[in-house]
Amino acid sequence: MQPINIATHRLLSQKIFNSDLLTPAEVVSHLGAVQAQDYTMSKWGIGLRIPQATDSQVEQAIKEGQIVRTHIMRPTWHWVAAQDLRWIMALTAPHVQQLVASMNRKLALDDQTLQKASEVMATALAGHNYLTRSELMAQIEQAGIITSDLRAAHLTAYAELNCLICNGPTRDKQITYALVDERIPATQPLSREEALGKLALKYFTSHGPATVQDFAWWSGLKITDARKAVALVQSNFINEKINDQLYYFLNSPSISTHSVHLLPAFDEFMVSYKDRTASLSPNKHQEAITGNGIFKPIIVVDGKVTGIWKKVISQKQTKVQTSFFDTHFESGLLEKALKEYIHFLEN
């Protein structure tokens, strides 16, 4: 398997091409988790994996709590399916808490302060009383806890990592917070070994071909835990050594993957691998990913990143501005991809 085969295989496993998924919850559960710090772009990341999807369809899934947005891995915002939230959080949160502990100390957020803020949030949000961040922080300020200088982000992240709160439905285009126990039905807890195996199974099914190092990067788990997780499920996958790296993947149907896709900023196709050279040439890295780790919306042709794009509003109409790295790419497939994105936004 050559590098380009890795890229086109990922189009299939990630359900970017030839998807049979029908709902946002199916997409998010298939992928395990979907990076979501860019709220609008991340909805398109879900929608492009559903034939004829619309923004309103994704928003409805959010409103109904079928998918929820929270800090769960690395740490950054992710979408996660309701039924997967608790067991993934139980697995990944301890390591994320270790990663943010030093910053909590710098912000003078000791355990007592963090716990007190969580208690205020629990009271303020009780009874499905969805609040925006500013509304929630006002409640915490009234309790005598300062929320400035990044403290607000760390206070809410602490409550998220303890599975107390998550994002609720949007209100007047503003993101709200909600109590997890009011938004998501209880689920059966998994042992740590069961959770490790289940997360690895999801990742390599939906992201393969990928390496143990890719899985450790995506999940935020320590490399020792990543190796243990892979060992638990490796019999489910084909493995093949390419350029001294061992890749795990499901065998896929032999179909043509000639295609063009407009992928959003931070899409799983790019962000979920430590090694991205199968799809992105090293000499084009800085054009698609900035020095401070911002992933731009990308144009992917047959699994290779060939340019970037952005949404523009012209004469009250939504249009897409494309910028190709080398030569301008014109085809019916590009036009089809543009129409799919506009259809998603306008419905």
Coordinates of C-alpha atoms in Angstrom, one line a residue:
M1 CA 0.0 0.0 0.0
Q2 CA 1.5 3.3 -1.1
P3 CA 0.9 6.7 0.6
I4 CA -1.8 7.7 -1.8
N5 CA -3.6 4.4 -1.0
I6 CA -3.6 5.3 2.6
A7 CA -5.3 8.7 1.8
T8 CA -8.0 7.2 -0.4
H9 CA -8.7 4.4 2.1
R10 CA -9.2 7.0 4.8
L11 CA -11.8 8.7 2.6
L12 CA -13.8 5.5 2.8
S13 CA -13.2 4.6 6.4
Q14 CA -14.1 8.2 7.5
K15 CA -17.3 8.1 5.5
I16 CA -16.3 11.1 3.5
F17 CA -16.8 9.1 0.3
N18 CA -19.6 6.6 -0.3
S19 CA -21.1 7.1 3.1
D20 CA -24.0 4.9 4.3
L21 CA -24.6 6.9 7.5
L22 CA -27.9 8.7 7.8
T23 CA -27.9 10.7 11.0
P24 CA -25.5 13.1 12.9
A25 CA -25.5 10.7 15.8
E26 CA -24.4 7.8 13.5
V27 CA -21.5 9.9 12.1
V28 CA -20.2 11.0 15.5
S29 CA -20.5 7.6 17.0
H30 CA -18.8 6.0 14.0
L31 CA -15.8 8.5 14.3
G32 CA -15.7 8.2 18.1
A33 CA -15.4 11.9 18.6
V34 CA -15.3 14.9 16.2
Q35 CA -13.1 17.9 17.0
A36 CA -15.3 20.9 17.4
Q37 CA -13.7 24.2 18.6
D38 CA -15.0 25.8 15.4
Y39 CA -18.7 25.2 16.0
T40 CA -20.0 26.1 12.5
M41 CA -17.3 24.3 10.6
S42 CA -17.6 21.2 12.8
K43 CA -21.3 20.9 11.9
W44 CA -20.3 20.8 8.2
G45 CA -17.8 18.1 9.2
I46 CA -20.7 16.0 10.4
G47 CA -23.0 16.9 7.6
L48 CA -20.6 16.1 4.7
R49 CA -20.7 12.5 5.8
I50 CA -24.5 12.2 5.4
P51 CA -25.9 12.3 1.9
Q52 CA -28.0 15.4 1.3
A53 CA -27.5 16.6 4.9
T54 CA -28.6 20.0 6.1
D55 CA -27.4 22.4 8.9
S56 CA -30.9 22.2 10.4
Q57 CA -30.6 18.4 10.6
V58 CA -27.4 18.7 12.6
E59 CA -28.9 21.4 14.8
Q60 CA -31.9 19.2 15.6
A61 CA -29.6 16.4 16.7
I62 CA -27.8 18.9 19.0
K63 CA -31.2 20.3 20.3
E64 CA -32.4 16.7 21.1
G65 CA -29.1 15.8 22.8
Q66 CA -28.3 13.0 20.4
I67 CA -24.8 14.6 20.1
V68 CA -23.2 16.9 22.6
R69 CA -20.2 19.2 22.6
T70 CA -17.7 19.1 25.4
H71 CA -14.0 18.9 26.4
I72 CA -13.2 15.2 26.3
M73 CA -9.8 14.7 24.6
R74 CA -6.3 16.3 24.2
P75 CA -7.9 18.8 25.6
T76 CA -10.2 20.6 23.1
W77 CA -13.8 20.8 22.1
H78 CA -15.3 17.6 20.6
W79 CA -18.7 16.3 19.5
V80 CA -19.5 13.0 21.0
A81 CA -22.6 10.8 20.7
A82 CA -24.8 10.8 23.8
Q83 CA -24.4 7.1 24.4
D84 CA -20.6 7.4 24.2
L85 CA -20.0 10.4 26.4
R86 CA -19.7 8.8 29.8
W87 CA -17.4 5.9 29.0
I88 CA -15.1 7.9 26.8
M89 CA -14.9 10.7 29.5
A90 CA -14.1 8.2 32.2
L91 CA -11.3 6.9 30.1
T92 CA -9.7 10.1 28.8
A93 CA -10.5 12.7 31.5
P94 CA -7.9 11.7 34.1
H95 CA -5.0 12.4 31.6
V96 CA -6.6 15.6 30.4
Q97 CA -6.9 16.8 34.0
Q98 CA -3.2 16.1 34.4
L99 CA -2.5 18.2 31.4
V100 CA -4.4 21.2 32.7
A101 CA -3.4 20.9 36.3
S102 CA -0.3 23.3 36.0
M103 CA -2.4 26.0 34.4
N104 CA -5.1 25.6 37.1
R105 CA -2.3 26.3 39.7
K106 CA -1.1 29.4 37.7
L107 CA -4.7 30.7 37.7
A108 CA -5.0 30.0 41.5
L109 CA -7.8 27.5 40.9
D110 CA -7.3 25.0 43.8
D111 CA -9.6 22.0 44.3
Q112 CA -11.8 23.9 46.8
T113 CA -12.4 26.7 44.3
L114 CA -13.1 24.3 41.4
Q115 CA -15.5 22.3 43.4
K116 CA -17.3 25.4 44.7
A117 CA -17.7 26.7 41.1
S118 CA -19.1 23.3 40.0
E119 CA -21.7 23.4 42.8
V120 CA -22.8 26.8 41.6
M121 CA -23.1 25.6 38.1
A122 CA -25.1 22.5 39.1
T123 CA -27.6 24.7 41.0
A124 CA -27.8 27.4 38.2
L125 CA -28.4 24.8 35.4
A126 CA -30.8 22.6 37.4
G127 CA -34.2 22.0 35.9
H128 CA -33.1 22.3 32.2
N129 CA -32.2 25.9 32.8
Y130 CA -29.8 26.3 29.9
L131 CA -27.4 29.2 30.3
T132 CA -24.8 30.9 28.1
R133 CA -21.2 31.1 29.3
S134 CA -21.6 34.8 30.3
E135 CA -24.8 34.0 32.2
L136 CA -23.2 31.0 33.9
M137 CA -20.1 33.1 34.8
A138 CA -22.3 35.8 36.3
Q139 CA -23.7 33.2 38.7
I140 CA -20.1 32.1 39.7
E141 CA -19.0 35.7 40.2
Q142 CA -21.9 36.3 42.5
A143 CA -20.6 33.4 44.6
G144 CA -17.3 35.3 45.0
I145 CA -15.2 33.4 42.4
I146 CA -13.3 35.5 39.9
T147 CA -13.8 34.3 36.3
S148 CA -11.4 36.5 34.3
D149 CA -8.0 35.7 32.8
L150 CA -8.9 32.2 31.4
R151 CA -10.4 31.1 34.7
A152 CA -13.9 30.8 33.1
A153 CA -12.6 28.3 30.5
H154 CA -10.8 26.2 33.2
L155 CA -13.8 26.3 35.5
T156 CA -16.2 25.0 32.8
A157 CA -13.6 22.5 31.6
Y158 CA -13.2 21.1 35.1
A159 CA -17.0 20.6 35.3
E160 CA -17.0 19.0 31.8
L161 CA -14.2 16.6 32.6
N162 CA -16.1 15.5 35.7
C163 CA -19.2 14.8 33.5
L164 CA -21.2 17.5 35.3
I165 CA -21.9 19.8 32.3
C166 CA -21.8 19.8 28.5
N167 CA -23.1 22.2 25.8
G168 CA -26.9 22.4 25.6
P169 CA -29.0 23.6 22.7
T170 CA -28.3 26.9 21.0
R171 CA -30.4 29.9 22.0
D172 CA -30.6 32.9 19.6
K173 CA -27.4 31.5 18.0
Q174 CA -25.6 31.4 21.3
I175 CA -24.2 28.2 22.7
T176 CA -25.5 27.2 26.1
Y177 CA -24.5 24.9 28.9
A178 CA -26.6 22.0 30.4
L179 CA -26.3 19.4 33.1
V180 CA -25.1 16.0 31.7
D181 CA -27.5 14.0 33.9
E182 CA -30.5 16.0 32.6
R183 CA -29.5 15.9 29.0
I184 CA -28.2 12.4 28.6
P185 CA -29.8 9.1 29.9
A186 CA -27.6 7.0 32.2
T187 CA -25.5 4.4 30.4
Q188 CA -23.8 1.2 31.6
P189 CA -20.2 2.0 32.8
L190 CA -17.3 0.1 31.2
S191 CA -14.2 -1.3 32.8
R192 CA -11.0 0.6 31.8
E193 CA -9.9 -2.4 29.6
E194 CA -13.3 -2.5 27.9
A195 CA -13.2 1.3 27.3
L196 CA -9.6 1.1 25.9
G197 CA -10.6 -1.7 23.5
K198 CA -13.8 0.0 22.4
L199 CA -12.2 3.4 21.7
A200 CA -9.4 1.7 19.7
L201 CA -12.0 -0.3 17.8
K202 CA -13.9 2.9 16.9
Y203 CA -10.7 4.7 15.9
F204 CA -9.2 2.2 13.6
T205 CA -12.5 1.3 12.0
S206 CA -13.3 4.9 11.2
H207 CA -9.8 6.4 10.7
G208 CA -7.7 3.5 9.4
P209 CA -5.2 3.1 7.9
A210 CA -3.6 4.6 11.0
T211 CA -0.7 3.8 13.5
V212 CA -0.6 3.4 17.2
Q213 CA 1.1 6.9 17.3
D214 CA -1.9 8.3 15.4
F215 CA -4.3 6.8 17.9
A216 CA -2.3 8.1 20.9
W217 CA -2.3 11.6 19.3
W218 CA -6.1 11.6 18.5
S219 CA -7.2 10.1 21.8
G220 CA -4.8 12.0 24.0
L221 CA -4.0 8.7 25.8
K222 CA -0.4 7.9 27.0
I223 CA 1.4 5.8 24.4
T224 CA 1.5 2.9 26.8
D225 CA -2.3 3.0 27.1
A226 CA -2.6 3.4 23.3
R227 CA -0.4 0.3 22.7
K228 CA -2.5 -1.7 25.2
A229 CA -5.7 -0.6 23.5
V230 CA -4.4 -1.7 20.1
A231 CA -3.3 -5.0 21.5
L232 CA -6.8 -5.7 22.7
V233 CA -8.4 -5.3 19.2
Q234 CA -5.6 -5.8 16.7
S235 CA -7.1 -9.2 15.6
N236 CA -10.1 -7.2 14.1
F237 CA -7.8 -5.4 11.6
I238 CA -5.4 -6.0 8.8
N239 CA -1.9 -4.6 9.6
E240 CA 0.7 -3.6 7.1
K241 CA 4.1 -2.1 7.4
I242 CA 4.7 1.0 5.2
N243 CA 7.8 3.1 5.4
D244 CA 8.7 1.4 8.7
Q245 CA 5.3 2.3 10.3
L246 CA 2.7 -0.4 11.1
Y247 CA -0.8 0.6 9.9
Y248 CA -4.0 -1.0 11.1
F249 CA -7.2 -0.9 9.0
L250 CA -10.3 -2.7 7.9
N251 CA -10.3 -4.2 4.4
S252 CA -12.4 -1.9 2.2
P253 CA -14.4 -2.7 -0.9
S254 CA -12.5 -2.2 -4.1
I255 CA -14.3 0.9 -5.6
S256 CA -13.1 4.0 -7.3
T257 CA -12.6 6.9 -5.0
H258 CA -12.1 9.6 -7.6
S259 CA -13.7 12.5 -5.8
V260 CA -13.4 16.2 -4.7
H261 CA -14.3 17.3 -1.2
L262 CA -14.6 20.6 0.6
L263 CA -13.5 19.7 4.1
P264 CA -14.0 22.1 7.0
A265 CA -11.3 23.5 9.3
F266 CA -10.1 20.9 11.8
D267 CA -11.8 18.1 10.0
E268 CA -11.0 14.6 11.3
F269 CA -9.5 13.7 7.9
M270 CA -6.6 16.0 8.7
V271 CA -6.5 16.7 12.5
S272 CA -6.8 13.1 13.7
Y273 CA -3.4 11.8 12.6
K274 CA 0.0 12.6 14.0
D275 CA 1.5 11.9 10.6
R276 CA -0.4 13.7 7.9
T277 CA 2.0 13.2 4.9
A278 CA -0.3 10.6 3.2
S279 CA -2.6 13.5 2.3
L280 CA -0.6 16.7 2.8
S281 CA 2.7 17.2 1.1
P282 CA 5.3 18.6 3.6
N283 CA 6.1 21.5 1.4
K284 CA 2.4 22.6 1.5
H285 CA 2.0 22.1 5.3
Q286 CA 2.2 25.7 6.2
E287 CA -0.5 26.6 3.5
A288 CA -3.0 24.3 5.2
I289 CA -2.0 24.4 8.8
T290 CA -0.7 27.6 10.5
G291 CA 2.3 27.7 12.8
N292 CA 0.0 28.1 15.8
G293 CA -1.9 25.0 14.9
I294 CA -4.9 26.4 13.1
F295 CA -6.2 23.9 10.5
K296 CA -7.7 25.7 7.5
P297 CA -10.7 24.5 5.4
I298 CA -9.1 22.3 2.7
I299 CA -9.9 21.0 -0.8
V300 CA -9.2 17.3 -1.1
V301 CA -8.9 15.7 -4.5
D302 CA -8.6 11.9 -4.5
G303 CA -7.4 12.0 -0.9
K304 CA -4.7 14.7 -1.4
V305 CA -5.0 18.2 -0.1
T306 CA -4.7 20.4 -3.2
G307 CA -5.9 23.8 -1.9
I308 CA -7.9 25.8 0.7
W309 CA -11.2 27.5 0.6
K310 CA -13.4 29.9 2.6
K311 CA -17.0 31.0 2.7
V312 CA -17.7 34.5 1.5
I313 CA -20.9 36.5 1.4
S314 CA -21.4 38.4 -1.9
Q315 CA -24.6 40.4 -2.6
K316 CA -26.3 38.5 0.3
Q317 CA -25.5 35.2 -1.3
T318 CA -23.2 32.5 0.1
K319 CA -20.3 31.6 -2.1
V320 CA -17.1 29.7 -1.8
Q321 CA -13.7 31.2 -2.6
T322 CA -11.1 28.6 -3.6
S323 CA -7.3 28.8 -3.7
F324 CA -5.3 25.9 -5.2
F325 CA -1.7 25.2 -4.3
D326 CA -0.5 24.6 -7.8
T327 CA -2.9 24.6 -10.8
H328 CA -6.6 25.6 -10.7
F329 CA -8.7 22.5 -10.6
E330 CA -11.9 22.7 -12.6
S331 CA -14.3 19.7 -12.9
G332 CA -17.9 18.7 -12.4
L333 CA -16.8 17.0 -9.2
L334 CA -15.6 20.4 -7.7
E335 CA -18.9 22.0 -8.7
K336 CA -20.8 19.1 -7.1
A337 CA -18.8 19.6 -3.8
L338 CA -19.6 23.3 -3.9
K339 CA -23.3 22.7 -4.4
E340 CA -23.4 20.2 -1.5
Y341 CA -21.9 22.7 0.9
I342 CA -24.3 25.5 -0.2
H343 CA -27.2 23.1 0.1
F344 CA -26.1 22.2 3.7
L345 CA -25.9 25.8 4.7
E346 CA -29.2 27.0 3.2
N347 CA -31.4 24.2 4.5

